[in-house]
GROMACS .gro file of C-alpha atoms in nm:
model
  301
    1MET     CA    1   1.611  -0.724   0.599
    2ILE     CA    2   1.288  -0.520   0.512
    3THR     CA    3   1.047  -0.592   0.808
    4ARG     CA    4   0.750  -0.414   0.700
    5VAL     CA    5   0.567  -0.199   0.392
    6SER     CA    6   0.479   0.086   0.625
    7SER     CA    7   0.296   0.343   0.435
    8ILE     CA    8   0.326   0.516   0.092
    9THR     CA    9   0.371   0.922   0.038
   10LEU     CA   10   0.105   1.084  -0.172
   11GLU     CA   11   0.085   1.444  -0.324
   12VAL     CA   12  -0.250   1.550  -0.310
   13PRO     CA   13  -0.413   1.857  -0.473
   14ASP     CA   14  -0.647   1.963  -0.159
   15ILE     CA   15  -0.455   1.825   0.154
   16GLU     CA   16  -0.745   1.949   0.395
   17SER     CA   17  -0.972   1.764   0.212
   18SER     CA   18  -0.758   1.434   0.194
   19ILE     CA   19  -0.682   1.440   0.559
   20GLY     CA   20  -1.068   1.463   0.630
   21PHE     CA   21  -1.145   1.172   0.413
   22PHE     CA   22  -0.878   0.966   0.560
   23GLU     CA   23  -0.995   1.067   0.917
   24GLU     CA   24  -1.384   1.031   0.876
   25HIS     CA   25  -1.375   0.725   0.634
   26ILE     CA   26  -1.076   0.522   0.704
   27GLY     CA   27  -1.028   0.634   1.062
   28LEU     CA   28  -0.641   0.750   1.061
   29THR     CA   29  -0.555   1.055   1.297
   30VAL     CA   30  -0.286   1.328   1.220
   31THR     CA   31   0.029   1.266   1.444
   32GLU     CA   32   0.210   1.591   1.304
   33ARG     CA   33   0.230   1.844   1.059
   34THR     CA   34   0.574   1.978   0.890
   35GLY     CA   35   0.569   2.213   0.617
   36ASP     CA   36   0.367   2.106   0.341
   37ARG     CA   37   0.326   1.740   0.490
   38ALA     CA   38   0.074   1.572   0.727
   39TYR     CA   39   0.181   1.229   0.887
   40LEU     CA   40  -0.148   1.023   0.985
   41ARG     CA   41  -0.138   0.717   1.203
   42ALA     CA   42  -0.382   0.425   1.256
   43ARG     CA   43  -0.300   0.332   1.635
   44SER     CA   44   0.052   0.372   1.782
   45VAL     CA   45   0.345   0.392   1.533
   46HIS     CA   46   0.420   0.735   1.406
   47HIS     CA   47   0.222   0.723   1.064
   48ASP     CA   48   0.075   0.489   0.837
   49LEU     CA   49   0.035   0.770   0.536
   50VAL     CA   50   0.205   1.039   0.446
   51LEU     CA   51   0.035   1.331   0.256
   52VAL     CA   52   0.202   1.607   0.075
   53ALA     CA   53   0.051   1.944  -0.033
   54SER     CA   54   0.047   1.951  -0.437
   55GLN     CA   55   0.201   2.241  -0.608
   56SER     CA   56   0.062   2.146  -0.929
   57GLY     CA   57  -0.294   2.061  -0.845
   58ALA     CA   58  -0.240   1.704  -0.947
   59THR     CA   59  -0.244   1.354  -0.730
   60SER     CA   60   0.078   1.170  -0.773
   61LEU     CA   61   0.271   0.886  -0.578
   62HIS     CA   62   0.589   1.027  -0.440
   63THR     CA   63   0.738   0.691  -0.273
   64LEU     CA   64   0.653   0.330  -0.147
   65ASN     CA   65   0.786   0.317   0.223
   66PHE     CA   66   0.959   0.028   0.365
   67GLU     CA   67   1.065  -0.018   0.723
   68SER     CA   68   1.402  -0.200   0.739
   69ASP     CA   69   1.631  -0.331   1.047
   70ASP     CA   70   1.941  -0.257   0.850
   71VAL     CA   71   1.887   0.034   0.607
   72ALA     CA   72   2.219   0.048   0.480
   73SER     CA   73   2.222  -0.318   0.374
   74ASP     CA   74   1.894  -0.286   0.252
   75VAL     CA   75   1.979   0.015   0.032
   76ALA     CA   76   2.266  -0.164  -0.108
   77ARG     CA   77   2.058  -0.467  -0.205
   78ALA     CA   78   1.807  -0.229  -0.386
   79VAL     CA   79   2.095  -0.069  -0.574
   80ALA     CA   80   2.235  -0.418  -0.674
   81ALA     CA   81   1.890  -0.491  -0.788
   82GLY     CA   82   1.865  -0.219  -1.032
   83ALA     CA   83   1.781   0.102  -0.810
   84LYS     CA   84   1.906   0.439  -0.849
   85ASP     CA   85   2.051   0.589  -0.522
   86HIS     CA   86   1.915   0.938  -0.427
   87GLY     CA   87   2.076   0.964  -0.103
   88PRO     CA   88   1.940   0.997   0.276
   89ILE     CA   89   1.662   1.211   0.325
   90ASP     CA   90   1.499   1.365   0.658
   91HIS     CA   91   1.173   1.179   0.726
   92ALA     CA   92   0.953   1.248   1.061
   93GLY     CA   93   0.900   0.940   1.293
   94VAL     CA   94   1.241   0.782   1.194
   95ASP     CA   95   1.608   0.800   1.286
   96THR     CA   96   1.722   0.715   0.935
   97ALA     CA   97   1.558   0.734   0.564
   98HIS     CA   98   1.698   0.675   0.222
   99LEU     CA   99   1.550   0.779  -0.128
  100LEU     CA  100   1.577   0.554  -0.400
  101GLU     CA  101   1.417   0.511  -0.733
  102ALA     CA  102   1.322   0.145  -0.858
  103PRO     CA  103   1.284   0.026  -1.217
  104GLY     CA  104   1.007   0.245  -1.378
  105GLU     CA  105   1.094   0.573  -1.205
  106ILE     CA  106   0.930   0.454  -0.892
  107GLY     CA  107   1.024   0.633  -0.562
  108LEU     CA  108   1.113   0.417  -0.284
  109LEU     CA  109   1.177   0.517   0.085
  110ILE     CA  110   1.374   0.255   0.297
  111HIS     CA  111   1.377   0.386   0.656
  112SER     CA  112   1.464   0.259   1.012
  113THR     CA  113   1.189   0.133   1.244
  114LEU     CA  114   0.898   0.379   1.303
  115GLN     CA  115   0.874   0.547   1.649
  116THR     CA  116   0.604   0.450   1.879
  117VAL     CA  117   0.377   0.723   1.975
  118ASP     CA  118   0.081   0.766   2.173
  119ALA     CA  119  -0.229   0.542   2.084
  120ALA     CA  120  -0.476   0.743   1.822
  121PRO     CA  121  -0.800   0.875   2.047
  122ALA     CA  122  -1.062   0.633   2.028
  123LEU     CA  123  -1.308   0.718   1.753
  124ARG     CA  124  -1.671   0.661   1.698
  125LEU     CA  125  -1.594   0.384   1.425
  126ALA     CA  126  -1.321   0.159   1.450
  127GLN     CA  127  -0.939   0.251   1.323
  128PRO     CA  128  -0.725   0.014   1.109
  129ALA     CA  129  -0.485  -0.183   1.272
  130HIS     CA  130  -0.236  -0.065   1.037
  131PHE     CA  131  -0.120   0.007   0.671
  132SER     CA  132  -0.155  -0.315   0.467
  133HIS     CA  133  -0.018  -0.295   0.139
  134PHE     CA  134   0.016  -0.105  -0.185
  135ASN     CA  135  -0.080  -0.218  -0.558
  136ILE     CA  136   0.146  -0.086  -0.827
  137GLY     CA  137   0.058  -0.118  -1.186
  138THR     CA  138   0.355  -0.161  -1.472
  139PRO     CA  139   0.372  -0.282  -1.818
  140ASP     CA  140   0.633  -0.550  -1.704
  141PRO     CA  141   0.500  -0.682  -1.373
  142ALA     CA  142   0.761  -0.984  -1.386
  143SER     CA  143   1.039  -0.782  -1.415
  144LEU     CA  144   0.916  -0.524  -1.125
  145ILE     CA  145   0.814  -0.883  -0.918
  146ARG     CA  146   1.204  -0.997  -0.963
  147PHE     CA  147   1.316  -0.619  -0.831
  148PHE     CA  148   1.111  -0.674  -0.512
  149VAL     CA  149   1.240  -1.021  -0.472
  150ASP     CA  150   1.607  -0.917  -0.501
  151LEU     CA  151   1.511  -0.630  -0.252
  152GLY     CA  152   1.447  -0.932  -0.015
  153MET     CA  153   1.059  -0.981  -0.064
  154ARG     CA  154   0.920  -1.325  -0.104
  155ASN     CA  155   0.663  -1.461  -0.351
  156SER     CA  156   0.320  -1.520  -0.231
  157ASP     CA  157   0.079  -1.578  -0.528
  158TRP     CA  158   0.025  -1.502  -0.896
  159ILE     CA  159  -0.238  -1.477  -1.134
  160GLY     CA  160  -0.187  -1.604  -1.468
  161SER     CA  161   0.173  -1.763  -1.465
  162VAL     CA  162   0.509  -1.681  -1.312
  163GLU     CA  163   0.656  -1.558  -1.629
  164GLU     CA  164   0.355  -1.336  -1.751
  165PRO     CA  165   0.144  -1.246  -1.449
  166LEU     CA  166  -0.153  -1.040  -1.439
  167ILE     CA  167  -0.085  -0.985  -1.093
  168GLY     CA  168   0.185  -1.085  -0.832
  169TRP     CA  169   0.193  -1.063  -0.453
  170LEU     CA  170   0.483  -1.054  -0.249
  171HIS     CA  171   0.535  -1.060   0.130
  172CYS     CA  172   0.798  -0.941   0.383
  173PRO     CA  173   1.062  -1.216   0.513
  174VAL     CA  174   0.955  -1.231   0.863
  175ASP     CA  175   0.726  -1.483   1.049
  176GLY     CA  176   0.353  -1.313   1.075
  177ALA     CA  177   0.423  -1.130   0.777
  178LEU     CA  178   0.086  -1.049   0.587
  179HIS     CA  179   0.013  -1.238   0.287
  180HIS     CA  180   0.104  -0.941   0.080
  181GLY     CA  181   0.250  -0.617   0.176
  182VAL     CA  182   0.336  -0.557  -0.220
  183ALA     CA  183   0.080  -0.625  -0.546
  184VAL     CA  184   0.222  -0.596  -0.883
  185LEU     CA  185  -0.056  -0.564  -1.131
  186ARG     CA  186  -0.021  -0.569  -1.529
  187SER     CA  187  -0.101  -0.218  -1.666
  188PRO     CA  188  -0.040   0.002  -1.981
  189ASP     CA  189   0.208   0.242  -1.768
  190THR     CA  190   0.343   0.261  -1.439
  191ARG     CA  191   0.065   0.389  -1.190
  192LEU     CA  192  -0.034   0.353  -0.816
  193HIS     CA  193  -0.360   0.122  -0.842
  194HIS     CA  194  -0.448   0.119  -0.473
  195ILE     CA  195  -0.348   0.134  -0.112
  196SER     CA  196  -0.517  -0.092   0.158
  197TYR     CA  197  -0.560  -0.071   0.576
  198GLU     CA  198  -0.614  -0.385   0.779
  199TYR     CA  199  -0.893  -0.373   1.022
  200ASP     CA  200  -0.943  -0.608   1.292
  201THR     CA  201  -1.334  -0.749   1.193
  202THR     CA  202  -1.551  -0.765   0.902
  203GLU     CA  203  -1.802  -0.560   1.112
  204GLN     CA  204  -1.546  -0.272   1.142
  205ILE     CA  205  -1.560  -0.244   0.773
  206VAL     CA  206  -1.909  -0.279   0.712
  207ASP     CA  207  -1.975   0.016   0.971
  208ARG     CA  208  -1.697   0.222   0.775
  209VAL     CA  209  -1.884   0.123   0.415
  210ASP     CA  210  -2.205   0.241   0.578
  211ASN     CA  211  -2.042   0.576   0.703
  212PHE     CA  212  -1.898   0.627   0.352
  213VAL     CA  213  -2.207   0.538   0.115
  214ASP     CA  214  -2.478   0.767   0.049
  215ASP     CA  215  -2.667   0.911  -0.243
  216THR     CA  216  -2.335   1.006  -0.451
  217HIS     CA  217  -2.075   0.777  -0.293
  218PHE     CA  218  -2.055   0.400  -0.364
  219LEU     CA  219  -1.816   0.117  -0.330
  220VAL     CA  220  -1.581   0.048  -0.648
  221TRP     CA  221  -1.592  -0.305  -0.543
  222GLY     CA  222  -1.699  -0.530  -0.278
  223MET     CA  223  -1.760  -0.654  -0.043
  224GLY     CA  224  -1.601  -0.985  -0.130
  225ARG     CA  225  -1.341  -1.220  -0.022
  226HIS     CA  226  -1.008  -1.263  -0.185
  227GLY     CA  227  -0.867  -1.585  -0.261
  228THR     CA  228  -0.509  -1.469  -0.291
  229GLY     CA  229  -0.472  -1.346   0.058
  230GLY     CA  230  -0.772  -1.465   0.243
  231SER     CA  231  -0.895  -1.114   0.288
  232ILE     CA  232  -1.239  -0.987   0.309
  233PHE     CA  233  -1.230  -0.669   0.127
  234ALA     CA  234  -1.440  -0.335  -0.012
  235TYR     CA  235  -1.288  -0.047  -0.204
  236MET     CA  236  -1.378   0.298  -0.233
  237ASN     CA  237  -1.234   0.610  -0.391
  238ASP     CA  238  -1.102   0.897  -0.180
  239VAL     CA  239  -1.133   1.274  -0.274
  240SER     CA  240  -0.807   1.290  -0.470
  241GLY     CA  241  -0.876   0.997  -0.682
  242VAL     CA  242  -0.671   0.736  -0.497
  243MET     CA  243  -0.846   0.405  -0.457
  244VAL     CA  244  -0.851   0.256  -0.105
  245GLU     CA  245  -0.907  -0.093   0.014
  246LEU     CA  246  -1.035  -0.182   0.353
  247GLY     CA  247  -0.970  -0.527   0.435
  248THR     CA  248  -0.958  -0.767   0.737
  249GLY     CA  249  -0.853  -1.148   0.782
  250MET     CA  250  -0.562  -1.170   0.558
  251ILE     CA  251  -0.362  -1.481   0.590
  252ARG     CA  252  -0.045  -1.419   0.782
  253ILE     CA  253   0.290  -1.608   0.669
  254GLY     CA  254   0.383  -1.893   0.919
  255GLN     CA  255   0.098  -1.864   1.123
  256ASP     CA  256  -0.207  -1.929   0.921
  257PRO     CA  257  -0.330  -2.311   0.808
  258ARG     CA  258  -0.469  -2.158   0.483
  259TRP     CA  259  -0.114  -2.092   0.376
  260ASN     CA  260   0.017  -2.365   0.178
  261GLY     CA  261   0.314  -2.171   0.011
  262PRO     CA  262   0.301  -1.980  -0.338
  263GLN     CA  263   0.040  -2.048  -0.574
  264VAL     CA  264  -0.057  -1.985  -0.928
  265TRP     CA  265  -0.392  -1.925  -0.988
  266PRO     CA  266  -0.527  -1.948  -1.340
  267LEU     CA  267  -0.693  -1.642  -1.519
  268ASP     CA  268  -1.013  -1.842  -1.593
  269ASP     CA  269  -1.047  -1.947  -1.189
  270PRO     CA  270  -1.236  -1.638  -1.056
  271ARG     CA  271  -1.163  -1.743  -0.666
  272GLY     CA  272  -0.843  -1.586  -0.735
  273VAL     CA  273  -0.992  -1.249  -0.693
  274ASP     CA  274  -1.321  -1.355  -0.530
  275GLU     CA  275  -1.416  -1.660  -0.366
  276TRP     CA  276  -1.767  -1.536  -0.345
  277GLY     CA  277  -1.798  -1.516  -0.703
  278SER     CA  278  -1.784  -1.165  -0.807
  279SER     CA  279  -1.588  -1.038  -1.134
  280VAL     CA  280  -1.355  -0.760  -1.119
  281PRO     CA  281  -1.551  -0.430  -1.222
  282ASP     CA  282  -1.386  -0.226  -1.516
  283ALA     CA  283  -1.371   0.062  -1.276
  284TRP     CA  284  -1.144  -0.120  -1.031
  285MET     CA  285  -0.916  -0.206  -1.338
  286ALA     CA  286  -0.904   0.151  -1.474
  287GLN     CA  287  -0.794   0.290  -1.140
  288ARG     CA  288  -0.457   0.504  -1.152
  289VAL     CA  289  -0.260   0.750  -0.961
  290ASP     CA  290   0.027   0.933  -1.169
  291VAL     CA  291   0.407   0.837  -1.034
  292SER     CA  292   0.645   1.122  -0.978
  293SER     CA  293   1.004   1.060  -1.047
  294PRO     CA  294   1.215   1.073  -0.705
  295ALA     CA  295   1.452   1.282  -0.925
  296THR     CA  296   1.174   1.570  -0.931
  297LEU     CA  297   1.045   1.541  -0.580
  298ARG     CA  298   1.053   1.770  -0.287
  299ILE     CA  299   1.212   1.560  -0.053
  300GLU     CA  300   1.213   1.798   0.255
  301ALA     CA  301   1.069   1.620   0.573
   0.00000   0.00000   0.00000
């Protein structure tokens, strides 16, 4: 069973600058570096982000990373749902990891439980609690949502309709799971849209935003409160072109009275995207990071 959406693996053109951004503005800490990779953690699991130094000078998504309590069964489930199997690989911080290719040439890493490490050192500003979710764009969101359901994820909400969603959200099949660990967005091509980290309080996000904004750096969107998921949000761009959401207060499935089961939000209901009334900025919709086919990846640990 998929128990958690744990992180992503991201190839970046300047790994030192990317590490600096995630340390200074998100609050992550480097756990270890192996070869061309850096593993960064929020608190006490081995990593909540993997950065890989680019050989091409471009930013691209390598894999969407899922924690599993039975890797072999979830790999078999993914293959039955239409994924291609690229076999087991080494991956720091876990005992077992398996590389797959989802429809759209999207890389998936299904791995065993992440190791616990020493708590990250206290910082001047708050650290996130953990990785929250990713948002992946595709021309056919309904099909990709079905793939994730077949993998074992469960539907949370849609904007538009179930059959032709603009966005769909899915959660892990465990009590207390975040409202979504996976978001799927309709887009002209396959792309990573954004990633998100969950903080303990709104005040922590305000402090992080104040630390980020200056004469040349501004938020892409926010602050606001999503109707889908109930979280307070702020979106910023990192130095490699990846949009990062800082969130807090997301609904926990089975533990939150705000959760009344999956809901379809009409396209003309602005509360789905922001209960406080803002519209989705064009700059938010236009975000994109290319997706690298798993067949082309350098898959060393």
